Amino acid sequence: MKKRILVTGGTGYIGSHTVVELQHSGYEVIIIDNLSNSGVDVVDNIEKVSGIRPVFEELDCLDYNGLDALFAKYKGIEAIIHFAASKAVGESVQKPLLYYRNNLVSLINLLELMPEHQVGGIVFSSSCTVYGQPDELPVTEKAPIKKAESPYGNTKQINEEIIRDTVASGAPVNAILLRYFNPIGAHPSALLGELPNGVPQNLIPYLTQTAIGIREKLSVFGDDYNTPDGSCIRDFIHVVDLAKAHVIAIDRILQKKQKSDVEVFNIGTGRGLSVLELIHAFESATGVKLNYEITGRRAGDIEQVWADPEYANKELGWKAGTNVEDTLRSAWAWQLKLRERGIQ
Ligand code: WQD
């Protein structure tokens, strides 16, 4: 009997890649998603990639009764991977209340329902933004949590505290918090990738849409930071490497290998790359010239952050193995496939 895993936000960018890896590892996956930032066709593409069609229910994690009914309908869910959240730094500065409601109440609903339906584990999609601008780089899990620079980052900090306090209160819940850095790239099949609704907020989809001619020009949000070339530095990790870390985390919880009820891991490559370096890496990896211009800074942006992934490497036996050129080529192949499919 396959173990059942609930993936919230499972038609999203990271969620869909994680569903495929879970299926490859023998898990039965149930996806819920409100389709606010993804299309239901992703379920078809997951099936094309893995050969297994996951269960899909359109559902918003803000809908407590809907969640309760879902757990009752699909009995025996052993653990949850919770991706469903709003995730754009810039947008969160403009719409803080949307971010606080969506990102906090969704998690609270799940945590309240887990004990009632004997769901014992949760893997939470956290973010390096909880560190704010680290004093020391690369950043380890022991780095102090600093004041978030955006409402989005603050929701991730509060989410982590909600989980810790819930577990500390004696709730029968085990948790692993995965602090992502910057997921980019696409599945090697080019059937799954990042396709946000509307104008992309994240760098790579905007970059590849510019390269293919959908967008006229990429704006580089500032080159006056205190970095070697003045642009922000990030730790860009292939989304499939990130997805694999989630399967290891689920295995760890279900096999009761955790060393504490709440564990935290940085899921990054350990390599910092600036926005301008990434642009040049894209051009050399794909042979495609990119039209970009330097503009003003974006509110909420961290100047520079990249991971020290040693703890995850050693403790989880996980390592990001894809180099940035191959990662960027996968993002470009995805963009070309979207064009071929007449989607963009
Ligand atoms: C990266 C860099 C921008 C767009 C956030 C979350 C993180 C994760 C990814 C969910 C920044 C610059 C961007 C553009 C640009 N969320 N940029 N022009 O803000 O680092 O991370 O999204 O998975 O948790 O914190 O990602 O891709 O928006 O920006 O110059 O058109 O690219 O200023 O320096 P970010 P991003």
Coordinates of C-alpha atoms and ligand atoms in Angstrom, one line a residue:
M1 CA 0.0 0.0 0.0
K2 CA 1.5 3.3 -1.1
K3 CA 1.9 6.0 1.5
R4 CA -0.3 9.0 0.9
I5 CA 1.1 12.5 0.8
L6 CA -0.9 15.7 0.5
V7 CA 0.8 18.4 -1.5
T8 CA -0.7 21.9 -1.2
G9 CA 0.1 24.2 -4.1
G10 CA 1.0 21.0 -6.0
T11 CA 0.2 22.5 -9.5
G12 CA 2.7 25.3 -8.8
Y13 CA 6.3 25.6 -9.9
I14 CA 8.1 23.8 -7.0
G15 CA 5.0 21.8 -6.1
S16 CA 4.6 20.1 -9.5
H17 CA 8.3 19.1 -9.6
T18 CA 8.1 17.7 -6.1
V19 CA 4.9 15.7 -7.0
V20 CA 6.9 14.0 -9.7
E21 CA 9.8 13.1 -7.4
L22 CA 7.4 11.8 -4.8
Q23 CA 5.7 9.6 -7.4
H24 CA 9.1 8.3 -8.5
S25 CA 9.8 7.4 -4.9
G26 CA 6.6 5.3 -4.7
Y27 CA 4.3 7.8 -2.8
E28 CA 0.7 8.3 -3.7
V29 CA 0.1 12.0 -4.1
I30 CA -3.0 14.1 -3.5
I31 CA -2.7 17.7 -4.8
I32 CA -4.8 20.6 -3.7
D33 CA -4.4 24.0 -5.3
N34 CA -6.6 27.1 -5.7
L35 CA -5.1 27.6 -9.2
S36 CA -4.5 31.3 -8.4
N37 CA -1.0 31.1 -9.9
S38 CA -1.0 27.9 -11.9
G39 CA -3.1 26.0 -14.4
V40 CA -4.9 22.6 -14.0
D41 CA -3.1 21.4 -17.2
V42 CA -0.1 20.9 -14.9
V43 CA -1.8 17.7 -13.6
D44 CA -1.8 16.4 -17.2
N45 CA 1.9 17.2 -17.6
I46 CA 2.8 15.6 -14.3
E47 CA 1.1 12.4 -15.6
K48 CA 3.0 12.7 -18.8
V49 CA 6.3 13.0 -16.9
S50 CA 5.8 10.3 -14.2
G51 CA 3.2 8.1 -15.9
I52 CA 1.0 8.4 -12.8
R53 CA -1.9 10.8 -12.6
P54 CA -2.1 12.3 -9.1
V55 CA -5.4 13.0 -7.4
F56 CA -6.2 16.7 -7.9
E57 CA -8.8 18.8 -6.0
E58 CA -9.2 22.5 -6.6
L59 CA -9.3 23.8 -3.0
D60 CA -8.0 26.9 -1.2
C61 CA -6.2 26.3 2.1
L62 CA -8.1 29.2 3.5
D63 CA -11.2 27.0 3.3
Y64 CA -11.2 25.2 6.7
N65 CA -14.3 23.2 6.0
G66 CA -13.1 22.2 2.6
L67 CA -9.8 21.0 4.0
D68 CA -11.6 19.1 6.7
A69 CA -13.8 17.3 4.1
L70 CA -10.7 16.6 2.0
F71 CA -8.9 14.8 4.9
A72 CA -12.1 12.8 5.6
K73 CA -12.4 11.9 1.9
Y74 CA -8.8 10.8 1.5
K75 CA -8.2 8.9 4.7
G76 CA -4.7 7.8 5.7
I77 CA -2.8 10.9 4.5
E78 CA 0.5 10.4 6.4
A79 CA 2.1 13.8 5.8
I80 CA 1.8 17.2 4.1
I81 CA 4.1 19.2 2.0
H82 CA 2.8 22.8 2.3
F83 CA 3.7 24.9 -0.7
A84 CA 0.5 26.9 -1.1
A85 CA 1.3 30.6 -0.4
S86 CA 1.8 33.9 -2.1
K87 CA 5.4 34.4 -2.8
A88 CA 6.4 37.6 -4.6
V89 CA 8.6 39.9 -2.5
G90 CA 7.7 43.1 -4.4
E91 CA 3.9 42.3 -4.5
S92 CA 3.9 41.6 -0.7
V93 CA 5.1 45.2 -0.1
Q94 CA 2.1 46.5 -2.1
K95 CA -0.4 44.0 -0.7
P96 CA 0.6 43.0 2.9
L97 CA -2.8 42.0 4.1
L98 CA -3.3 39.6 1.3
Y99 CA 0.0 38.0 2.2
Y100 CA -0.7 37.8 5.9
R101 CA -4.1 36.3 5.5
N102 CA -3.2 33.8 2.8
N103 CA 0.2 32.7 4.1
L104 CA -0.7 32.5 7.8
V105 CA -4.3 31.3 7.9
S106 CA -3.6 28.6 5.4
L107 CA -1.0 27.1 7.6
I108 CA -3.1 27.5 10.8
N109 CA -5.9 25.6 9.1
L110 CA -3.7 22.7 8.2
L111 CA -2.1 22.5 11.7
E112 CA -5.5 22.5 13.4
L113 CA -6.7 19.7 11.2
M114 CA -3.6 17.5 11.2
P115 CA -4.2 16.0 14.7
E116 CA -7.9 15.5 14.0
H117 CA -7.1 13.4 11.0
Q118 CA -3.9 11.7 12.4
V119 CA -1.6 13.4 9.9
G120 CA 1.7 13.3 11.7
G121 CA 4.1 15.2 9.5
I122 CA 4.5 18.5 7.7
V123 CA 7.3 19.7 5.4
F124 CA 7.1 23.4 5.2
S125 CA 8.2 25.6 2.3
S126 CA 10.2 28.2 4.0
S127 CA 12.7 30.7 2.6
C128 CA 16.1 32.3 3.0
T129 CA 14.2 35.5 3.4
V130 CA 13.7 34.7 7.0
Y131 CA 17.4 35.6 7.5
G132 CA 16.8 39.1 6.2
Q133 CA 20.2 40.5 5.2
P134 CA 22.6 38.0 6.9
D135 CA 25.6 39.5 8.8
E136 CA 27.8 36.6 7.7
L137 CA 27.8 34.8 4.3
P138 CA 27.4 32.1 3.4
V139 CA 24.4 31.8 5.8
T140 CA 23.9 28.8 8.0
E141 CA 20.8 27.6 9.8
K142 CA 22.3 29.0 13.0
A143 CA 22.2 32.6 11.7
P144 CA 20.0 34.9 13.6
I145 CA 16.5 35.6 12.2
K146 CA 16.6 39.3 11.5
K147 CA 13.8 41.7 10.8
A148 CA 12.2 40.7 7.5
E149 CA 12.7 43.1 4.7
S150 CA 9.2 42.4 3.2
P151 CA 5.8 41.2 4.3
Y152 CA 6.5 38.0 2.4
G153 CA 9.6 37.3 4.3
N154 CA 7.8 38.2 7.5
T155 CA 5.0 35.7 6.8
K156 CA 7.7 33.0 6.4
Q157 CA 9.2 33.9 9.8
I158 CA 5.8 33.9 11.5
N159 CA 5.0 30.6 9.8
E160 CA 8.1 29.0 11.3
E161 CA 7.2 30.3 14.7
I162 CA 3.6 29.1 14.4
I163 CA 4.9 25.6 13.6
R164 CA 7.4 25.6 16.5
D165 CA 4.9 26.9 19.0
T166 CA 2.3 24.3 17.8
V167 CA 4.8 21.4 18.2
A168 CA 6.0 22.8 21.6
S169 CA 2.4 22.8 22.8
G170 CA 2.4 19.0 22.5
A171 CA 0.5 18.7 19.2
P172 CA 1.3 15.2 17.7
V173 CA 3.1 16.9 14.7
N174 CA 6.6 16.5 13.4
A175 CA 8.0 19.2 11.1
I176 CA 10.8 19.9 8.8
L177 CA 11.3 23.5 7.6
L178 CA 13.1 23.8 4.3
R179 CA 14.6 27.2 3.7
Y180 CA 14.8 27.6 0.0
F181 CA 17.1 30.0 -1.8
N182 CA 16.2 30.9 -5.4
P183 CA 14.6 28.0 -7.3
I184 CA 15.1 28.3 -11.1
G185 CA 15.1 26.0 -14.1
A186 CA 12.6 23.4 -15.3
H187 CA 12.2 19.7 -15.6
P188 CA 14.5 18.1 -18.2
S189 CA 11.4 16.9 -20.1
A190 CA 10.4 20.6 -20.6
L191 CA 6.9 19.6 -19.6
L192 CA 7.1 21.2 -16.2
G193 CA 8.5 24.7 -15.3
E194 CA 7.8 28.1 -13.9
L195 CA 4.7 29.7 -15.5
P196 CA 3.3 32.3 -13.2
N197 CA 0.0 34.0 -14.2
G198 CA 0.3 37.4 -15.7
V199 CA 3.6 39.4 -15.6
P200 CA 6.3 37.4 -13.9
Q201 CA 7.6 38.7 -10.6
N202 CA 10.6 36.4 -10.3
L203 CA 13.8 36.9 -12.3
I204 CA 14.0 33.8 -14.5
P205 CA 10.6 33.7 -16.0
Y206 CA 10.8 37.4 -16.8
L207 CA 14.3 36.8 -18.3
T208 CA 13.3 33.9 -20.5
Q209 CA 10.1 35.7 -21.6
T210 CA 12.3 38.6 -22.6
A211 CA 14.7 36.3 -24.5
I212 CA 11.9 34.8 -26.5
G213 CA 10.3 38.2 -27.2
I214 CA 7.2 38.2 -25.0
R215 CA 8.7 41.0 -22.9
E216 CA 10.6 43.9 -24.5
K217 CA 13.3 44.3 -22.0
L218 CA 14.4 42.9 -18.6
S219 CA 14.9 45.5 -15.9
V220 CA 17.8 44.8 -13.5
F221 CA 16.5 46.3 -10.3
G222 CA 19.6 48.2 -9.2
D223 CA 23.4 48.0 -9.8
D224 CA 24.3 50.2 -6.9
Y225 CA 24.5 47.5 -4.2
N226 CA 27.6 46.8 -2.2
T227 CA 28.5 43.8 -4.4
P228 CA 31.3 43.3 -6.9
D229 CA 29.2 44.3 -10.0
G230 CA 26.6 46.3 -8.0
S231 CA 23.7 43.9 -8.7
C232 CA 22.1 41.7 -6.0
I233 CA 23.5 38.2 -5.3
R234 CA 21.4 35.1 -4.9
D235 CA 21.9 31.3 -4.6
F236 CA 20.1 29.9 -7.7
I237 CA 19.2 26.3 -7.3
H238 CA 17.7 23.9 -9.9
V239 CA 14.1 23.2 -9.0
V240 CA 14.5 19.4 -9.4
D241 CA 17.4 19.4 -6.9
L242 CA 15.1 21.3 -4.6
A243 CA 12.2 18.9 -5.2
K244 CA 14.4 16.0 -4.3
A245 CA 15.2 17.5 -0.9
H246 CA 11.4 17.4 -0.1
V247 CA 11.2 13.7 -0.7
I248 CA 14.2 13.1 1.5
A249 CA 12.5 15.2 4.2
I250 CA 9.2 13.2 3.9
D251 CA 11.2 10.0 4.1
R252 CA 13.0 11.3 7.2
I253 CA 9.7 12.1 9.0
L254 CA 7.9 8.9 8.1
Q255 CA 10.9 6.7 9.0
K256 CA 11.2 8.6 12.3
K257 CA 14.8 9.6 11.6
Q258 CA 14.4 13.2 12.9
K259 CA 16.7 14.3 15.7
S260 CA 14.1 16.8 16.9
D261 CA 10.4 17.4 16.4
V262 CA 11.2 20.5 14.3
E263 CA 14.2 20.5 12.0
V264 CA 15.5 23.3 9.7
F265 CA 17.6 23.0 6.6
N266 CA 19.1 25.4 4.1
I267 CA 18.4 24.1 0.7
G268 CA 20.8 26.0 -1.6
T269 CA 23.9 25.3 -3.8
G270 CA 26.3 27.3 -1.6
R271 CA 27.2 29.4 -4.6
G272 CA 26.3 33.1 -4.8
L273 CA 25.7 34.6 -8.3
S274 CA 24.8 38.2 -9.1
V275 CA 21.9 39.1 -11.3
L276 CA 24.3 40.4 -14.0
E277 CA 26.4 37.3 -13.7
L278 CA 23.2 35.2 -14.2
I279 CA 22.3 37.2 -17.3
H280 CA 25.7 36.6 -18.8
A281 CA 25.6 32.9 -17.8
F282 CA 22.2 32.7 -19.6
E283 CA 23.6 34.3 -22.8
S284 CA 26.7 32.0 -22.8
A285 CA 24.7 28.9 -22.0
T286 CA 22.0 29.4 -24.6
G287 CA 23.7 31.7 -27.2
V288 CA 20.7 34.1 -26.9
K289 CA 21.5 37.8 -26.4
L290 CA 19.3 39.4 -23.7
N291 CA 17.9 42.9 -23.9
Y292 CA 18.1 44.4 -20.4
E293 CA 18.6 47.7 -18.7
I294 CA 19.6 48.8 -15.2
T295 CA 16.7 50.5 -13.4
G296 CA 16.0 51.5 -9.7
R297 CA 16.0 49.1 -6.8
R298 CA 12.9 47.1 -5.9
A299 CA 11.4 47.6 -2.5
G300 CA 12.0 44.7 -0.1
D301 CA 15.1 43.2 -1.9
I302 CA 17.9 41.7 0.1
E303 CA 21.3 42.8 -1.2
Q304 CA 23.1 39.5 -1.1
V305 CA 22.4 36.0 0.3
W306 CA 23.6 32.5 -0.4
A307 CA 23.6 29.3 1.6
D308 CA 26.0 27.2 3.5
P309 CA 24.3 23.9 2.7
E310 CA 26.7 21.7 4.6
Y311 CA 24.2 20.7 7.3
A312 CA 21.6 19.5 4.7
N313 CA 24.4 17.9 2.7
K314 CA 25.6 15.9 5.7
E315 CA 22.4 15.3 7.7
L316 CA 20.0 14.7 4.8
G317 CA 22.6 13.2 2.4
W318 CA 21.3 15.7 -0.1
K319 CA 23.3 18.0 -2.4
A320 CA 22.3 20.4 -5.2
G321 CA 24.1 18.8 -8.2
T322 CA 23.1 20.8 -11.2
N323 CA 25.4 23.6 -12.5
V324 CA 23.9 27.0 -13.3
E325 CA 24.5 26.7 -17.1
D326 CA 22.5 23.4 -17.3
T327 CA 19.9 25.0 -15.1
L328 CA 19.5 28.0 -17.3
R329 CA 19.4 25.8 -20.4
S330 CA 16.5 23.9 -18.8
A331 CA 14.7 27.2 -18.2
W332 CA 15.2 28.2 -21.8
A333 CA 14.1 24.7 -23.1
W334 CA 10.9 25.2 -21.1
Q335 CA 10.3 28.6 -22.6
L336 CA 10.8 27.2 -26.1
K337 CA 8.4 24.3 -25.3
L338 CA 5.7 26.8 -24.1
R339 CA 6.1 28.6 -27.5
E340 CA 5.8 25.3 -29.4
R341 CA 2.7 24.4 -27.4
G342 CA 1.2 27.8 -28.3
I343 CA 1.0 28.8 -24.6
Q344 CA 3.2 31.9 -24.9
Ligands
WQD1 C1 15.9 37.8 -7.6 C2 16.8 39.0 -7.9 C3 15.7 41.1 -7.9 C4 13.1 40.4 -11.3 C5 11.9 35.5 -3.8 C6 11.6 34.9 -2.5 C7 12.1 33.5 -2.4 C8 11.6 32.7 -3.6 C9 11.9 33.4 -4.9 C10 9.7 31.4 -3.7 C11 16.5 40.2 -7.0 C12 16.2 40.7 -9.3 C13 14.0 40.2 -10.3 C14 13.3 41.3 -12.3 C15 15.4 41.8 -11.4 N1 10.2 32.6 -3.4 N2 15.2 40.9 -10.3 N3 14.5 42.0 -12.3 O1 13.1 38.1 -4.5 O2 15.3 36.9 -4.5 O3 13.2 35.7 -3.9 O4 11.4 34.7 -4.9 O5 10.1 30.4 -4.1 O6 11.7 32.9 -1.2 O7 12.2 35.6 -1.5 O8 13.5 36.4 -6.2 O9 13.5 36.3 -8.7 O10 12.1 38.1 -7.5 O11 14.6 38.3 -7.5 O12 16.5 42.5 -11.4 O13 12.5 41.5 -13.3 O14 16.5 39.4 -9.3 O15 15.9 42.4 -7.6 O16 17.8 40.8 -6.8 P1 13.8 36.9 -4.8 P2 13.4 37.2 -7.6

